[in-house]
Amino acid sequence: MRLIITNSYEEMSVAAAKIFAGQIYLKPDSVLGMATGSTPLGLYKKLIAVHETIGLDFSEIISFNLDEYIGLEPENPQSYHYFMHKNFFDRINIKSENVYIPDGMAADMVAEGTRYDALIESRGGIDLQVLGIGQNAHIGFNEPDIKFEATTHRVRLDEETIQANARFFTDEQEVPRYAISMGIKNIMLAKKVVLLANGKNKAEAICKAVCGGVSPAAPASILQLHRDVTVIVDHDAAALLPQAVKAPC
Ligand code: PGA
């Protein structure tokens, strides 16, 4: 696990954008794993800027999103379909047929999970996956006590996650209680992973992810067993890491 501690959200986003831009430049048909939430927004803005200024080309890029709420239509402004198109896909030259997001309206979520896993495999697997992290150390919507061997599946959101995500809705009651998410196995099969976190409210989760024991109680801790993970955080999110871990940074 490589740890990069930056001075700000801006610097964190730039560091992540360098990794993504390098990947896209060196392998123009890369399969990227995308995430939603506030954390990767800066990364997406930087990549849009590189696309607009020096023509970073997404025309052969394939992307798979981690998750989607169950019960929200793609046109719903709270859906992750909407989020990704507004904040990223509509502003780069990715082809619509190369964009994959789990279908939160599917009638059969087991079948949808199987379909999504097969699509990832048919596209050759994920080359580079970006992750945010929940305050409860979830990655994707893999909440504490998830099975590490899970692939794409229906999940019930934790109370903590519902409260954290309520800020995107007018009322907490509107936050869907269920989602469909890639599983830990999908994430662990990605060739490279970049985990981003900023802010004091992520410090405990980052501590568990980077140097706590590997346990389903802290899903992100499994990343310690992945062979190519870069964790990029700001000082606030790194605040609880032991000095020995921070030293090389
Ligand atoms: P955030 O969410 O980026 O909005 O903090 C991260 C997550 O819950 O995975």
Coordinates of C-alpha atoms and ligand atoms in Angstrom, one line a residue:
M1 CA 0.0 0.0 0.0
R2 CA 1.4 3.4 -1.0
L3 CA 0.3 6.4 1.1
I4 CA 0.4 9.9 -0.2
I5 CA -0.5 12.7 2.3
T6 CA -1.4 16.0 0.7
N7 CA -2.0 19.4 2.1
S8 CA -5.5 19.9 0.7
Y9 CA -8.5 18.4 -1.1
E10 CA -7.2 20.2 -4.2
E11 CA -3.8 18.5 -3.9
M12 CA -5.4 15.2 -3.3
S13 CA -7.5 15.6 -6.5
V14 CA -4.4 16.6 -8.5
A15 CA -2.5 13.6 -7.3
A16 CA -5.3 11.3 -8.2
A17 CA -5.8 13.0 -11.6
K18 CA -2.1 12.4 -12.4
I19 CA -2.5 8.6 -11.9
F20 CA -5.7 8.5 -13.9
A21 CA -4.4 10.7 -16.7
G22 CA -1.3 8.5 -16.9
Q23 CA -3.3 5.4 -17.0
I24 CA -5.6 6.8 -19.8
Y25 CA -2.6 8.1 -21.8
L26 CA -0.6 4.8 -21.6
K27 CA -3.6 2.5 -22.1
P28 CA -6.3 4.4 -24.1
D29 CA -8.7 1.5 -23.9
S30 CA -8.4 1.2 -20.1
V31 CA -11.3 -0.1 -18.0
L32 CA -11.9 2.4 -15.2
G33 CA -13.9 1.8 -12.1
M34 CA -15.7 5.0 -11.0
A35 CA -17.1 6.2 -7.7
T36 CA -19.7 8.8 -6.7
G37 CA -19.9 11.0 -3.7
S38 CA -18.2 14.3 -2.9
T39 CA -14.7 12.9 -2.7
P40 CA -13.9 12.1 -6.4
L41 CA -15.6 15.3 -7.7
G42 CA -12.2 17.1 -7.7
L43 CA -10.6 14.2 -9.6
Y44 CA -13.4 14.4 -12.2
K45 CA -13.0 18.2 -12.5
K46 CA -9.2 17.8 -13.1
L47 CA -9.7 15.1 -15.7
I48 CA -12.3 17.2 -17.5
A49 CA -9.7 20.1 -17.5
V50 CA -7.0 17.8 -18.9
H51 CA -9.4 16.7 -21.6
E52 CA -10.4 20.2 -22.5
T53 CA -6.9 21.7 -22.4
I54 CA -4.6 19.0 -23.9
G55 CA -7.1 16.6 -25.3
L56 CA -6.9 13.6 -22.9
D57 CA -8.8 11.1 -25.0
F58 CA -11.6 9.0 -23.5
S59 CA -13.0 7.7 -26.8
E60 CA -11.8 4.1 -26.1
I61 CA -12.2 4.2 -22.3
I62 CA -14.7 1.9 -20.7
S63 CA -16.1 2.6 -17.3
F64 CA -17.9 0.7 -14.6
N65 CA -19.5 2.5 -11.7
L66 CA -19.4 0.9 -8.2
D67 CA -23.0 1.3 -7.3
E68 CA -26.5 2.7 -7.7
Y69 CA -29.5 3.3 -5.4
I70 CA -32.3 0.8 -5.8
G71 CA -35.6 2.4 -6.9
L72 CA -34.2 5.6 -8.5
E73 CA -34.7 6.1 -12.2
P74 CA -31.6 7.1 -14.2
E75 CA -33.2 10.5 -14.8
N76 CA -33.7 11.1 -11.0
P77 CA -31.2 13.9 -10.0
Q78 CA -30.3 11.8 -6.9
S79 CA -29.4 8.8 -8.9
Y80 CA -25.8 7.9 -9.5
H81 CA -26.5 7.7 -13.2
Y82 CA -27.5 11.3 -13.1
F83 CA -24.5 12.3 -10.9
M84 CA -22.0 10.6 -13.2
H85 CA -23.4 12.1 -16.4
K86 CA -23.6 15.6 -14.9
N87 CA -20.2 15.6 -13.2
F88 CA -18.1 13.6 -15.6
F89 CA -19.4 11.6 -18.6
D90 CA -21.3 14.5 -20.3
R91 CA -18.1 16.6 -20.3
I92 CA -15.6 14.2 -21.8
N93 CA -15.6 12.2 -25.0
I94 CA -16.5 8.8 -23.5
K95 CA -18.9 6.7 -25.7
S96 CA -22.2 6.1 -24.1
E97 CA -22.0 2.4 -25.0
N98 CA -18.8 2.2 -22.9
V99 CA -20.5 3.5 -19.7
Y100 CA -21.8 0.9 -17.3
I101 CA -23.7 1.6 -14.1
P102 CA -25.7 -1.0 -12.2
D103 CA -29.4 -0.8 -12.9
G104 CA -31.2 0.2 -9.7
M105 CA -34.5 -0.4 -11.4
A106 CA -33.9 -4.0 -12.4
A107 CA -36.7 -6.3 -11.4
D108 CA -34.3 -9.0 -10.2
M109 CA -31.2 -7.8 -8.4
V110 CA -29.6 -11.2 -8.3
A111 CA -29.8 -11.4 -12.1
E112 CA -28.6 -7.8 -12.4
G113 CA -25.6 -8.6 -10.2
T114 CA -24.7 -11.6 -12.3
R115 CA -25.2 -9.5 -15.5
Y116 CA -22.9 -6.7 -14.2
D117 CA -20.2 -9.1 -13.1
A118 CA -20.2 -10.8 -16.5
L119 CA -20.0 -7.4 -18.2
I120 CA -16.9 -6.5 -16.2
E121 CA -15.3 -9.8 -17.1
S122 CA -16.2 -9.5 -20.8
R123 CA -14.5 -6.1 -20.9
G124 CA -11.3 -7.6 -19.5
G125 CA -11.6 -6.6 -15.8
I126 CA -11.0 -3.2 -14.2
D127 CA -7.6 -1.7 -14.8
L128 CA -7.9 1.2 -12.3
Q129 CA -10.5 1.7 -9.6
V130 CA -11.1 4.9 -7.7
L131 CA -12.7 4.6 -4.2
G132 CA -14.0 7.0 -1.6
I133 CA -14.5 5.7 1.9
G134 CA -17.5 5.9 4.3
Q135 CA -17.1 7.1 7.9
N136 CA -17.8 3.4 8.7
A137 CA -15.0 2.3 6.4
H138 CA -17.3 1.1 3.7
I139 CA -16.1 1.0 0.1
G140 CA -18.7 1.1 -2.7
F141 CA -21.8 0.3 -0.6
N142 CA -20.0 -2.6 1.1
E143 CA -21.1 -1.9 4.6
P144 CA -19.4 -3.3 7.8
D145 CA -19.7 -7.1 8.2
I146 CA -20.0 -7.6 4.4
K147 CA -18.7 -10.9 3.0
F148 CA -15.3 -10.3 1.4
E149 CA -16.2 -12.8 -1.3
A150 CA -19.3 -10.9 -2.5
T151 CA -19.6 -9.8 -6.1
T152 CA -22.2 -7.3 -7.4
H153 CA -25.2 -7.6 -5.1
R154 CA -28.1 -5.8 -3.3
V155 CA -27.2 -4.2 0.0
R156 CA -29.1 -2.6 2.8
L157 CA -27.5 0.7 3.7
D158 CA -26.3 1.3 7.2
E159 CA -28.0 4.0 9.3
E160 CA -24.7 5.9 9.3
T161 CA -24.6 5.8 5.5
I162 CA -28.2 7.0 5.2
Q163 CA -27.5 9.9 7.5
A164 CA -24.2 10.8 5.7
N165 CA -26.0 10.7 2.3
A166 CA -29.0 12.6 3.5
R167 CA -27.2 15.8 2.7
F168 CA -27.8 15.2 -1.0
F169 CA -31.6 14.8 -0.4
T170 CA -34.2 17.3 0.9
D171 CA -35.2 14.8 3.6
E172 CA -33.5 11.8 5.3
Q173 CA -36.7 9.8 4.6
E174 CA -36.0 10.2 0.9
V175 CA -32.7 8.4 1.0
P176 CA -33.2 4.9 -0.5
R177 CA -32.6 2.1 2.0
Y178 CA -31.2 -0.3 -0.6
A179 CA -28.5 -0.2 -3.3
I180 CA -26.8 -2.5 -5.7
S181 CA -23.1 -2.4 -5.3
M182 CA -20.0 -4.1 -6.7
G183 CA -18.7 -6.4 -4.0
I184 CA -15.3 -6.6 -2.3
K185 CA -14.3 -9.3 -4.7
N186 CA -14.9 -7.1 -7.7
I187 CA -12.8 -4.4 -6.1
M188 CA -10.0 -6.7 -5.1
L189 CA -9.9 -8.0 -8.7
A190 CA -9.1 -4.5 -10.0
K191 CA -5.5 -4.3 -11.2
K192 CA -4.9 -1.0 -9.4
V193 CA -6.9 0.8 -6.8
V194 CA -6.7 4.5 -5.7
L195 CA -8.5 5.3 -2.4
L196 CA -9.2 8.9 -1.7
A197 CA -10.2 10.6 1.6
N198 CA -10.3 14.1 2.9
G199 CA -11.5 15.7 6.1
K200 CA -11.4 14.9 9.8
N201 CA -14.6 12.8 9.6
K202 CA -12.7 10.2 7.5
A203 CA -9.7 10.0 9.9
E204 CA -11.0 7.0 11.8
A205 CA -12.0 5.1 8.7
I206 CA -8.5 5.8 7.1
C207 CA -6.8 4.6 10.2
K208 CA -8.8 1.3 10.1
A209 CA -8.2 0.9 6.3
V210 CA -4.5 1.5 6.4
C211 CA -3.3 0.0 9.7
G212 CA -6.2 -1.7 11.5
G213 CA -6.6 -5.4 11.4
V214 CA -8.1 -6.8 8.2
S215 CA -11.7 -7.5 9.1
P216 CA -15.2 -7.3 7.5
A217 CA -16.0 -4.9 10.4
A218 CA -14.0 -2.4 8.4
P219 CA -14.5 -3.3 4.7
A220 CA -11.7 -1.0 3.4
S221 CA -9.1 -2.9 5.5
I222 CA -9.2 -5.7 2.9
L223 CA -7.2 -3.3 0.7
Q224 CA -4.1 -4.0 2.8
L225 CA -4.1 -7.4 0.9
H226 CA -4.4 -5.8 -2.5
R227 CA -1.1 -5.7 -4.4
D228 CA -1.4 -2.2 -5.9
V229 CA -3.3 0.3 -3.8
T230 CA -2.5 4.0 -3.6
V231 CA -4.1 5.8 -0.7
I232 CA -4.3 9.6 -1.2
V233 CA -5.5 11.7 1.7
D234 CA -5.2 15.2 3.1
H235 CA -3.7 15.9 6.6
D236 CA -7.1 15.9 8.3
A237 CA -7.9 12.4 7.0
A238 CA -4.4 11.2 8.0
A239 CA -4.7 12.7 11.5
L240 CA -5.1 9.4 13.3
L241 CA -2.4 7.5 11.4
P242 CA 0.5 6.5 13.6
Q243 CA 3.7 8.5 13.0
A244 CA 5.5 5.4 11.9
V245 CA 3.0 5.0 9.0
K246 CA 3.1 8.6 8.1
A247 CA 6.9 8.9 8.3
P248 CA 7.9 8.1 4.7
C249 CA 5.3 10.7 3.4
Ligands
PGA1 P1 -18.2 10.9 0.1 O1 -18.7 9.4 0.2 O2 -17.2 11.0 -1.0 O3 -19.5 11.7 -0.3 O4 -17.7 11.3 1.5 C1 -17.8 8.4 0.2 C2 -18.4 7.1 0.5 O5 -19.4 7.0 1.1 O6 -17.9 6.1 -0.1

